[in-house]
Amino acid sequence: MILLYIVFSTIIVSLVSLIGIVFINKKLEELQKVSFYLVSFSAGALITGSFLHLIPEALEKKFTAIYSIIFGIFFFFILETFLKWRHCHELECEQHTFVPVNLLGDFFHNFIDGVFIASSYLVDFNLGVITTLGVIFHEVPQELGDYGVLIYAGLSPKKALNLNFIVSLTSILGGILGFFFLEKFKFFIPYILGLTAGNFLYLSLTDLVPELHKKVSLKNNIEKMIFIIFGILLMILFKIFFK
């Protein structure tokens, strides 16, 4: 049953890559505006989800898992450095005009997301749902950004969607392989949870939050604060009602 939850969740995560269909006839500027709201919401949700759900669960099972949180932050910094992992939400981002590198980064990113989802479900159903939502919250603005970047790089909307979707399927593979590995070696689960928290914190603090500082008008500041608070409140509500 746990494997079914994992497969179902990773399929949903993969389908998020098709969100570009909604905006296939929209201008790139409209994608950027929607992405701004989603990035704000995601930043609040990922930071809060890490501190309220993932980190307490990891430390409860193994206090030494705290080191994996630190390692996770450093690990994803290394990936960003050598694979150009960062998912820029600017549509005209020069570092992402090299399509193969962008897709390679997404390939590894989605696979690891699948492993994170698997480890969470092996601990608890509710934690699995929280982790899946955390992945989705970041994937939605990320996939919008990737779609815009691929279009900007010269790909047709259809080809951009297809490439995004194919690469996203690696999350299913990561979920299945992660399940069989972690079910046999449960000792690693607290450390994978720590890595997940490190990933969420790194993404939110180095990827999402800096994006929000690029728009500093009073209107934008109010809007991003509102959406950040929404993200925080959602994770708090999950903590209260799904213990």
Backbone as JSON, one array per atom type, in Angstrom:
{
  "sequence": "MILLYIVFSTIIVSLVSLIGIVFINKKLEELQKVSFYLVSFSAGALITGSFLHLIPEALEKKFTAIYSIIFGIFFFFILETFLKWRHCHELECEQHTFVPVNLLGDFFHNFIDGVFIASSYLVDFNLGVITTLGVIFHEVPQELGDYGVLIYAGLSPKKALNLNFIVSLTSILGGILGFFFLEKFKFFIPYILGLTAGNFLYLSLTDLVPELHKKVSLKNNIEKMIFIIFGILLMILFKIFFK",
  "N": [[0.83, -1.21, 0.0], [1.96, 1.22, 0.78], [3.8, 1.62, -1.27], [2.06, 2.12, -3.37], [0.98, 4.58, -2.6], [3.29, 6.11, -2.83], [3.9, 5.89, -5.59], [1.56, 7.01, -6.69], [1.73, 9.62, -5.66], [4.14, 10.55, -6.79], [3.47, 10.44, -9.45], [1.58, 12.47, -9.59], [3.27, 14.62, -9.0], [4.85, 14.52, -11.3], [2.97, 15.16, -13.25], [2.61, 17.82, -12.76], [4.45, 19.1, -14.3], [3.18, 19.59, -16.65], [1.83, 21.9, -16.41], [2.27, 24.05, -17.98], [0.52, 23.88, -20.09], [-1.77, 25.26, -19.41], [-0.96, 27.82, -19.78], [-0.26, 28.03, -22.38], [-1.03, 29.66, -24.46], [-0.49, 32.1, -23.49], [1.25, 35.18, -22.77], [4.78, 35.55, -22.08], [5.21, 37.34, -20.04], [2.95, 37.14, -18.48], [3.25, 34.61, -17.42], [5.4, 35.08, -15.77], [4.28, 36.76, -13.84], [2.36, 35.13, -12.56], [4.08, 33.2, -11.6], [5.48, 34.66, -9.67], [3.65, 34.96, -7.55], [3.3, 32.29, -6.85], [5.88, 31.54, -6.12], [6.22, 33.08, -3.82], [4.28, 31.95, -2.09], [5.29, 29.33, -1.98], [7.78, 29.69, -0.74], [7.12, 30.37, 1.92], [5.73, 28.02, 2.64], [7.62, 25.91, 2.31], [9.76, 26.54, 4.08], [8.42, 26.57, 6.57], [7.32, 23.99, 6.57], [9.63, 22.46, 6.72], [10.68, 23.07, 9.31], [8.53, 22.49, 11.04], [7.63, 19.92, 10.43], [9.4, 18.01, 8.95], [12.08, 18.23, 10.11], [11.62, 17.87, 12.99], [10.62, 15.22, 12.9], [12.76, 13.79, 11.82], [14.77, 14.18, 13.78], [13.57, 13.06, 15.98], [13.65, 10.37, 15.42], [16.35, 9.89, 15.06], [18.83, 11.57, 16.53], [21.27, 12.33, 15.5], [20.68, 12.85, 12.92], [20.57, 15.49, 12.49], [22.92, 16.34, 11.43], [22.7, 15.57, 8.82], [20.97, 17.4, 7.81], [22.47, 19.73, 7.72], [24.44, 18.78, 5.99], [22.82, 18.34, 3.77], [22.11, 20.93, 2.92], [24.63, 21.87, 2.12], [25.22, 19.94, 0.2], [23.32, 20.39, -1.83], [24.1, 22.89, -2.58], [26.52, 22.27, -3.81], [25.57, 20.74, -5.98], [24.16, 22.71, -7.32], [26.24, 24.35, -8.03], [27.85, 22.81, -9.8], [26.09, 21.62, -11.61], [24.53, 23.6, -12.45], [22.13, 23.86, -11.06], [20.25, 25.61, -10.04], [16.96, 26.9, -10.2], [16.06, 29.27, -11.94], [13.65, 31.86, -11.88], [13.32, 33.8, -13.65], [12.35, 34.57, -16.88], [14.01, 35.22, -18.97], [16.65, 34.19, -18.54], [20.06, 34.01, -18.64], [21.76, 31.9, -17.81], [20.27, 29.67, -18.15], [19.76, 29.28, -20.77], [21.07, 27.32, -22.03], [19.84, 24.56, -22.94], [20.21, 21.61, -22.64], [21.74, 21.41, -20.24], [20.03, 22.54, -18.38], [17.9, 20.69, -18.47], [19.23, 18.41, -17.61], [19.83, 19.06, -14.98], [17.2, 19.19, -13.99], [16.51, 16.51, -14.32], [18.04, 15.07, -12.37], [17.14, 16.43, -10.12], [14.35, 15.86, -10.0], [14.43, 13.08, -9.7], [15.63, 12.82, -7.16], [13.69, 14.12, -5.65], [11.68, 12.19, -5.78], [12.82, 10.14, -4.24], [12.87, 11.43, -1.76], [10.13, 11.7, -1.25], [9.43, 8.99, -1.04], [10.87, 8.2, 1.28], [9.56, 9.68, 3.23], [6.92, 8.68, 3.24], [7.44, 6.13, 4.15], [7.86, 6.57, 6.78], [5.55, 7.84, 7.81], [2.16, 8.29, 6.85], [0.95, 10.86, 6.81], [3.22, 12.5, 6.89], [4.3, 11.84, 4.47], [2.41, 12.95, 2.74], [2.73, 15.67, 3.39], [5.38, 16.1, 2.54], [5.11, 15.54, -0.18], [3.38, 17.62, -0.93], [5.07, 19.76, -0.36], [7.05, 19.37, -2.31], [5.48, 19.7, -4.61], [4.63, 22.36, -4.29], [6.98, 23.74, -4.76], [7.59, 22.78, -7.27], [5.6, 23.73, -9.03], [5.94, 26.66, -9.54], [8.55, 26.35, -10.43], [8.36, 24.67, -12.69], [6.83, 26.28, -14.33], [8.67, 28.31, -14.71], [10.74, 26.85, -15.98], [9.42, 26.05, -18.29], [8.96, 28.54, -19.49], [11.63, 29.28, -19.89], [12.53, 27.34, -21.73], [10.94, 27.97, -23.91], [11.87, 30.54, -24.4], [14.41, 29.84, -25.18], [14.0, 28.99, -27.71], [12.47, 26.74, -28.3], [9.49, 25.06, -29.42], [6.16, 25.52, -28.03], [4.87, 23.0, -27.68], [7.0, 21.14, -27.81], [8.51, 22.01, -25.66], [6.8, 21.44, -23.51], [6.65, 18.64, -23.75], [9.34, 17.82, -23.32], [9.73, 18.76, -20.71], [7.88, 17.15, -19.36], [8.78, 14.5, -19.85], [11.29, 14.5, -18.57], [10.41, 14.94, -15.97], [9.34, 12.52, -15.21], [11.24, 11.04, -13.95], [10.95, 11.32, -11.26], [9.12, 9.42, -10.47], [10.56, 7.09, -10.87], [12.6, 7.55, -9.0], [11.05, 7.48, -6.68], [10.12, 4.79, -6.6], [12.53, 3.23, -6.61], [13.69, 4.34, -4.35], [11.88, 3.51, -2.38], [12.18, 0.64, -2.31], [14.88, 0.45, -1.61], [15.08, 1.9, 0.85], [13.23, 0.57, 2.4], [14.52, -1.75, 2.93], [16.86, -0.86, 4.09], [16.31, 0.69, 6.6], [17.62, 2.26, 8.39], [18.67, 4.45, 7.17], [16.6, 6.24, 6.78], [15.93, 8.45, 8.67], [18.06, 10.14, 8.05], [17.68, 10.69, 5.38], [15.33, 12.12, 5.61], [16.38, 14.33, 6.9], [18.03, 15.29, 4.85], [16.02, 15.98, 3.06], [14.77, 18.09, 4.42], [16.96, 19.84, 4.47], [17.18, 20.29, 1.74], [14.7, 21.56, 1.15], [14.99, 23.87, 2.73], [17.27, 25.02, 1.6], [16.44, 25.48, -1.06], [14.32, 27.27, -0.64], [15.52, 29.46, 0.7], [17.72, 30.23, -0.87], [16.92, 30.18, -3.49], [14.11, 30.76, -3.87], [13.4, 32.97, -2.06], [15.36, 35.04, -2.77], [14.37, 35.62, -5.33], [12.05, 36.97, -4.73], [12.93, 39.38, -3.82], [13.47, 40.82, -6.03], [11.4, 42.3, -6.93], [10.25, 45.2, -5.72], [8.28, 47.07, -5.22], [5.65, 48.78, -3.41], [3.16, 47.54, -3.75], [3.91, 44.99, -4.72], [5.38, 44.09, -2.52], [3.44, 43.87, -0.52], [1.77, 41.95, -1.67], [3.49, 39.69, -1.86], [4.03, 39.2, 0.84], [1.52, 38.47, 1.77], [1.05, 36.06, 0.37], [3.21, 34.53, 1.27], [2.53, 34.29, 3.97], [0.18, 32.81, 3.68], [1.28, 30.37, 2.82], [2.76, 29.66, 5.1], [0.71, 29.43, 7.03], [-0.77, 27.29, 6.0], [0.95, 25.07, 6.39], [1.09, 25.13, 9.17], [-1.56, 24.56, 9.84], [-1.72, 21.94, 8.89], [-0.03, 20.76, 10.74], [-1.5, 21.04, 13.06], [-3.97, 19.7, 12.58], [-3.32, 17.23, 11.48], [-1.78, 15.39, 13.1]],
  "CA": [[0.0, 0.0, 0.0], [2.85, 2.38, 0.83], [4.35, 1.8, -2.61], [1.0, 2.74, -4.19], [0.96, 6.0, -2.21], [4.49, 6.74, -3.39], [3.74, 5.97, -7.04], [0.5, 7.97, -6.96], [2.23, 10.97, -5.35], [5.16, 10.95, -7.77], [2.77, 10.68, -10.72], [1.02, 13.82, -9.48], [4.4, 15.54, -9.13], [5.24, 14.53, -12.71], [1.93, 15.85, -14.02], [2.77, 19.26, -12.55], [5.27, 19.62, -15.4], [2.3, 19.94, -17.76], [1.1, 23.12, -16.07], [2.45, 24.99, -19.08], [-0.65, 23.8, -20.98], [-2.7, 26.31, -19.0], [-0.45, 29.12, -20.22], [0.36, 27.82, -23.69], [-1.35, 30.79, -25.33], [-0.26, 33.32, -22.73], [2.53, 35.84, -22.96], [5.77, 35.2, -21.06], [5.07, 38.26, -18.92], [1.89, 36.62, -17.63], [3.85, 33.49, -16.7], [6.25, 35.66, -14.73], [3.43, 37.3, -12.79], [1.81, 33.99, -11.82], [5.22, 32.57, -10.91], [5.82, 35.49, -8.51], [2.74, 34.61, -6.46], [3.57, 30.91, -6.45], [7.17, 31.54, -5.43], [5.97, 33.63, -2.48], [3.57, 30.91, -1.33], [6.19, 28.19, -1.8], [8.82, 30.04, 0.23], [6.53, 30.22, 3.25], [5.36, 26.63, 2.9], [8.8, 25.04, 2.41], [10.48, 26.84, 5.31], [7.61, 26.12, 7.7], [7.23, 22.54, 6.51], [10.91, 21.9, 7.19], [10.84, 23.21, 10.76], [7.41, 21.93, 11.8], [7.33, 18.53, 10.09], [10.52, 17.15, 8.57], [13.18, 18.24, 11.08], [11.25, 17.17, 14.23], [10.48, 13.78, 12.65], [14.1, 13.23, 11.64], [15.49, 14.2, 15.05], [12.9, 12.13, 16.89], [14.09, 9.02, 15.09], [17.81, 9.8, 15.2], [19.27, 12.95, 16.73], [22.42, 12.62, 14.63], [20.17, 13.25, 11.61], [20.76, 16.93, 12.36], [24.08, 16.55, 10.56], [22.29, 15.39, 7.42], [20.33, 18.66, 7.41], [23.59, 20.6, 7.35], [25.04, 18.21, 4.79], [21.89, 18.53, 2.67], [22.26, 22.3, 2.43], [25.9, 21.94, 1.41], [25.13, 19.04, -0.95], [22.57, 21.03, -2.91], [24.95, 23.98, -3.05], [27.47, 21.66, -4.74], [24.83, 20.4, -7.19], [23.87, 23.96, -8.03], [27.51, 24.87, -8.55], [28.41, 22.03, -10.91], [25.07, 21.24, -12.58], [23.66, 24.77, -12.67], [20.87, 23.33, -10.53], [19.3, 26.66, -9.66], [15.82, 27.09, -11.09], [15.79, 30.7, -12.04], [12.27, 32.12, -12.27], [13.33, 34.82, -14.69], [12.15, 33.9, -18.16], [15.13, 35.5, -19.85], [17.82, 33.94, -17.7], [21.13, 33.54, -19.53], [22.38, 30.65, -17.4], [19.41, 28.55, -18.49], [19.5, 29.19, -22.2], [21.67, 26.07, -22.47], [18.75, 23.64, -22.64], [20.61, 20.31, -22.09], [22.18, 21.54, -18.85], [18.82, 22.78, -17.61], [17.16, 19.44, -18.39], [20.02, 17.48, -16.8], [19.59, 19.45, -13.6], [15.84, 18.75, -13.67], [16.52, 15.05, -14.27], [18.52, 14.67, -11.05], [16.28, 17.04, -9.12], [13.1, 15.1, -9.92], [14.74, 11.75, -9.15], [15.84, 12.98, -5.72], [12.37, 14.42, -5.08], [11.0, 10.91, -5.63], [13.42, 9.46, -3.08], [12.41, 12.15, -0.57], [8.73, 11.33, -1.03], [9.42, 7.6, -0.58], [11.35, 8.13, 2.66], [8.54, 10.27, 4.1], [5.8, 7.74, 3.35], [7.88, 4.99, 4.95], [7.77, 6.98, 8.18], [4.17, 8.14, 8.19], [1.35, 8.72, 5.71], [0.79, 12.31, 6.83], [4.49, 13.11, 6.52], [4.42, 11.64, 3.02], [1.56, 13.95, 2.09], [3.37, 16.97, 3.6], [6.55, 16.17, 1.67], [4.61, 15.63, -1.56], [2.89, 18.99, -1.12], [6.24, 20.63, -0.41], [7.65, 19.21, -3.64], [4.57, 20.31, -5.6], [4.65, 23.81, -4.11], [8.15, 24.29, -5.46], [7.58, 22.35, -8.67], [4.69, 24.53, -9.86], [6.64, 27.83, -10.1], [9.75, 25.91, -11.13], [7.99, 24.18, -14.02], [6.45, 27.46, -15.12], [9.92, 28.96, -15.1], [11.43, 26.0, -16.96], [8.65, 26.13, -19.54], [9.27, 29.83, -20.09], [13.03, 29.27, -20.31], [12.63, 26.52, -22.94], [10.33, 28.77, -24.98], [12.82, 31.63, -24.66], [15.57, 29.25, -25.85], [13.66, 28.73, -29.1], [11.67, 25.54, -28.5], [8.05, 25.27, -29.6], [5.43, 25.21, -26.79], [4.62, 21.56, -27.57], [8.26, 20.46, -27.5], [8.89, 22.41, -24.3], [5.96, 20.66, -22.6], [7.04, 17.22, -23.84], [10.63, 17.64, -22.66], [9.51, 18.95, -19.28], [7.15, 15.99, -18.83], [9.66, 13.32, -19.91], [12.29, 14.63, -17.5], [9.74, 14.87, -14.67], [9.01, 11.12, -14.91], [12.28, 10.44, -13.11], [10.51, 11.33, -9.86], [8.47, 8.12, -10.25], [11.67, 6.14, -10.74], [13.22, 7.81, -7.71], [10.15, 7.02, -5.63], [10.09, 3.32, -6.56], [13.84, 2.75, -6.17], [13.85, 4.78, -2.97], [11.06, 2.65, -1.53], [12.79, -0.68, -2.13], [16.15, 0.59, -0.9], [14.89, 2.35, 2.23], [12.49, -0.46, 3.13], [15.52, -2.74, 3.34], [17.86, -0.19, 4.93], [15.53, 1.72, 7.29], [18.54, 3.09, 9.16], [18.96, 5.69, 6.43], [15.41, 7.09, 6.64], [16.05, 9.75, 9.35], [19.05, 10.97, 7.37], [17.04, 11.16, 4.14], [14.42, 13.18, 6.03], [17.23, 15.5, 7.13], [18.4, 15.8, 3.53], [14.82, 16.61, 2.5], [14.65, 19.39, 5.09], [18.05, 20.67, 3.96], [16.81, 20.64, 0.36], [13.63, 22.55, 1.2], [15.53, 25.13, 3.27], [18.2, 25.6, 0.62], [15.66, 25.99, -2.19], [13.52, 28.43, -0.27], [16.34, 30.59, 1.12], [18.68, 30.68, -1.89], [16.28, 30.19, -4.81], [12.81, 31.44, -3.87], [13.43, 34.28, -1.39], [16.04, 36.05, -3.6], [13.49, 36.02, -6.44], [11.05, 37.9, -4.22], [13.57, 40.69, -3.61], [13.66, 41.49, -7.32], [10.27, 43.22, -7.12], [10.25, 45.88, -4.42], [7.26, 48.11, -5.1], [4.77, 48.58, -2.26], [2.14, 46.56, -4.13], [4.53, 43.67, -4.76], [5.77, 43.71, -1.16], [2.22, 43.45, 0.18], [1.32, 40.69, -2.28], [4.35, 38.55, -1.51], [3.85, 38.92, 2.25], [0.25, 37.76, 1.91], [1.2, 34.69, -0.12], [4.13, 33.84, 2.19], [1.74, 33.96, 5.16], [-0.7, 31.7, 3.3], [2.09, 29.16, 2.82], [3.07, 29.34, 6.5], [-0.51, 29.0, 7.71], [-1.15, 25.96, 5.52], [1.78, 24.08, 7.08], [0.68, 25.13, 10.58], [-2.84, 23.84, 9.9], [-1.42, 20.51, 8.76], [0.56, 20.34, 12.01], [-2.56, 21.01, 14.07], [-5.05, 18.76, 12.29], [-2.83, 15.93, 11.01], [-0.68, 14.95, 13.97]],
  "C": [[0.87, 1.27, 0.0], [3.42, 2.68, -0.55], [3.33, 2.47, -3.53], [0.9, 4.24, -3.88], [2.12, 6.75, -2.87], [4.35, 6.94, -4.9], [2.69, 7.02, -7.4], [1.0, 9.4, -6.75], [3.24, 11.44, -6.38], [4.54, 11.16, -9.16], [2.17, 12.09, -10.72], [2.12, 14.87, -9.65], [4.83, 15.65, -10.59], [4.25, 15.3, -13.56], [2.01, 17.37, -13.86], [3.56, 19.89, -13.69], [4.43, 20.06, -16.59], [1.51, 21.22, -17.5], [1.22, 24.17, -17.17], [1.3, 24.98, -20.06], [-1.62, 24.94, -20.7], [-2.29, 27.66, -19.59], [0.12, 29.07, -21.63], [0.09, 28.98, -24.65], [-1.15, 32.14, -24.63], [1.11, 33.92, -23.05], [3.47, 35.47, -21.81], [5.64, 36.1, -19.83], [4.0, 37.78, -17.95], [2.39, 35.43, -16.81], [4.67, 34.01, -15.52], [5.42, 36.16, -13.56], [2.86, 36.19, -11.92], [2.92, 33.33, -11.0], [5.59, 33.34, -9.65], [4.95, 35.13, -7.31], [3.04, 33.2, -5.93], [4.89, 30.78, -5.7], [7.01, 32.04, -4.0], [5.32, 32.59, -1.58], [4.51, 29.75, -1.0], [7.25, 28.48, -0.75], [8.3, 29.86, 1.66], [6.25, 28.78, 3.61], [6.58, 25.73, 3.11], [9.58, 25.28, 3.7], [9.72, 26.3, 6.52], [7.49, 24.6, 7.73], [8.49, 21.86, 7.02], [11.0, 21.92, 8.7], [9.73, 22.55, 11.58], [7.22, 20.43, 11.58], [8.58, 17.67, 9.91], [11.62, 17.08, 9.64], [12.79, 17.56, 12.4], [11.16, 15.66, 14.04], [11.85, 13.13, 12.52], [14.84, 13.14, 12.97], [14.88, 13.25, 16.07], [13.4, 10.7, 16.66], [15.6, 8.84, 15.3], [18.35, 11.22, 15.32], [20.43, 13.32, 15.81], [21.99, 13.0, 13.22], [20.32, 14.75, 11.39], [21.94, 17.25, 11.44], [23.71, 16.41, 9.08], [21.56, 16.62, 6.9], [21.41, 19.63, 6.92], [24.24, 20.11, 6.05], [24.15, 18.44, 3.57], [22.0, 19.91, 2.07], [23.53, 22.43, 1.6], [25.87, 21.11, 0.13], [24.42, 19.71, -2.12], [23.27, 22.29, -3.42], [25.95, 23.45, -4.08], [26.77, 21.32, -6.06], [24.55, 21.64, -8.02], [25.12, 24.5, -8.71], [27.96, 24.15, -9.82], [27.38, 21.63, -11.96], [24.18, 22.4, -12.97], [22.24, 24.41, -12.28], [19.8, 24.39, -10.36], [18.19, 26.82, -10.69], [15.43, 28.55, -11.08], [14.35, 30.9, -12.51], [12.16, 33.32, -13.18], [13.23, 34.12, -16.03], [13.31, 34.11, -19.11], [16.44, 35.38, -19.07], [18.93, 33.32, -18.53], [21.68, 32.19, -19.12], [21.51, 29.45, -17.75], [19.09, 28.48, -19.97], [20.16, 27.95, -22.79], [20.73, 24.94, -22.06], [19.21, 22.31, -22.06], [21.03, 20.37, -20.63], [20.98, 21.73, -17.94], [18.05, 21.48, -17.41], [17.9, 18.41, -17.54], [19.83, 17.78, -15.31], [18.22, 19.01, -13.13], [15.76, 17.24, -13.5], [16.92, 14.58, -12.86], [17.61, 15.2, -9.95], [15.0, 16.23, -8.92], [13.32, 13.71, -9.33], [14.89, 11.83, -7.63], [14.54, 13.32, -5.01], [11.59, 13.13, -4.84], [11.51, 10.13, -4.44], [12.94, 10.11, -1.78], [10.97, 11.77, -0.23], [8.63, 9.91, -0.49], [9.82, 7.5, 0.89], [10.29, 8.65, 3.63], [7.36, 9.33, 4.3], [6.18, 6.52, 4.18], [7.87, 5.3, 6.44], [6.32, 7.11, 8.61], [3.42, 8.67, 6.97], [1.24, 10.24, 5.65], [2.07, 13.04, 6.43], [4.74, 12.97, 5.02], [3.62, 12.67, 2.25], [2.2, 15.34, 2.2], [4.55, 17.14, 2.65], [6.14, 16.3, 0.2], [4.12, 17.04, -1.87], [4.06, 19.97, -1.21], [6.92, 20.59, -1.76], [6.79, 19.91, -4.69], [4.62, 21.83, -5.52], [5.85, 24.44, -4.81], [8.13, 23.95, -6.94], [6.72, 23.25, -9.55], [5.39, 25.78, -10.4], [7.89, 27.44, -10.87], [9.42, 25.47, -12.55], [7.51, 25.31, -14.92], [7.69, 28.18, -15.62], [10.66, 28.18, -16.16], [10.74, 26.06, -18.32], [8.97, 27.44, -20.26], [10.69, 29.89, -20.63], [13.19, 28.49, -21.61], [12.03, 27.25, -24.14], [11.29, 29.88, -25.4], [14.04, 31.12, -25.43], [15.27, 28.86, -27.29], [12.83, 27.49, -29.36], [10.21, 25.91, -28.71], [7.35, 24.94, -28.28], [5.21, 23.71, -26.6], [5.88, 20.81, -27.18], [8.71, 20.78, -26.08], [8.1, 21.6, -23.27], [6.39, 19.2, -22.57], [8.35, 16.96, -23.11], [10.49, 17.77, -21.15], [8.87, 17.71, -18.66], [8.04, 14.75, -18.79], [10.67, 13.35, -18.77], [11.64, 14.46, -16.12], [9.41, 13.43, -14.26], [10.06, 10.45, -14.04], [11.91, 10.48, -11.63], [9.82, 10.02, -9.51], [9.54, 7.06, -10.04], [12.36, 6.3, -9.39], [12.38, 7.31, -6.55], [10.17, 5.51, -5.47], [11.42, 2.76, -6.05], [14.1, 3.13, -4.71], [13.08, 3.91, -2.0], [11.74, 1.32, -1.26], [14.11, -0.6, -1.37], [15.93, 0.91, 0.57], [14.07, 1.36, 3.05], [13.45, -1.52, 3.67], [16.54, -2.13, 4.3], [17.2, 0.99, 5.65], [16.4, 2.67, 8.11], [18.77, 4.44, 8.49], [17.8, 6.68, 6.43], [15.53, 8.42, 7.38], [17.01, 10.7, 8.63], [18.51, 11.5, 6.03], [16.04, 12.26, 4.46], [15.2, 14.47, 6.29], [17.67, 16.13, 5.82], [17.23, 16.53, 2.88], [14.63, 17.99, 3.09], [15.73, 20.35, 4.6], [17.77, 21.16, 2.55], [15.77, 21.75, 0.35], [14.14, 23.9, 1.69], [16.44, 25.81, 2.26], [17.42, 26.22, -0.55], [14.93, 27.27, -1.83], [14.38, 29.66, 0.02], [17.3, 31.1, 0.05], [18.06, 30.8, -3.29], [15.03, 31.06, -4.8], [12.87, 32.85, -3.28], [14.17, 35.34, -2.21], [15.2, 36.52, -4.78], [12.51, 37.1, -5.97], [11.63, 39.3, -4.01], [13.76, 41.46, -4.91], [12.52, 42.46, -7.64], [10.02, 43.89, -5.77], [9.23, 47.01, -4.32], [6.36, 47.78, -3.91], [3.73, 47.5, -2.55], [2.73, 45.15, -4.13], [4.92, 43.18, -3.37], [4.57, 43.2, -0.37], [1.76, 42.1, -0.35], [2.18, 39.51, -1.84], [4.23, 38.21, -0.03], [2.57, 38.12, 2.49], [0.4, 36.3, 1.49], [2.18, 33.88, 0.74], [3.36, 33.4, 3.44], [0.78, 32.82, 4.87], [0.06, 30.37, 3.35], [2.42, 28.7, 4.23], [1.85, 28.78, 7.21], [-0.94, 27.61, 7.27], [-0.36, 24.88, 6.25], [1.45, 24.0, 8.57], [-0.62, 24.36, 10.75], [-2.63, 22.34, 9.77], [-0.85, 19.97, 10.07], [-0.51, 20.16, 13.07], [-3.55, 19.86, 13.82], [-4.6, 17.38, 11.83], [-1.62, 15.48, 11.81], [-0.49, 13.44, 13.85]]
}
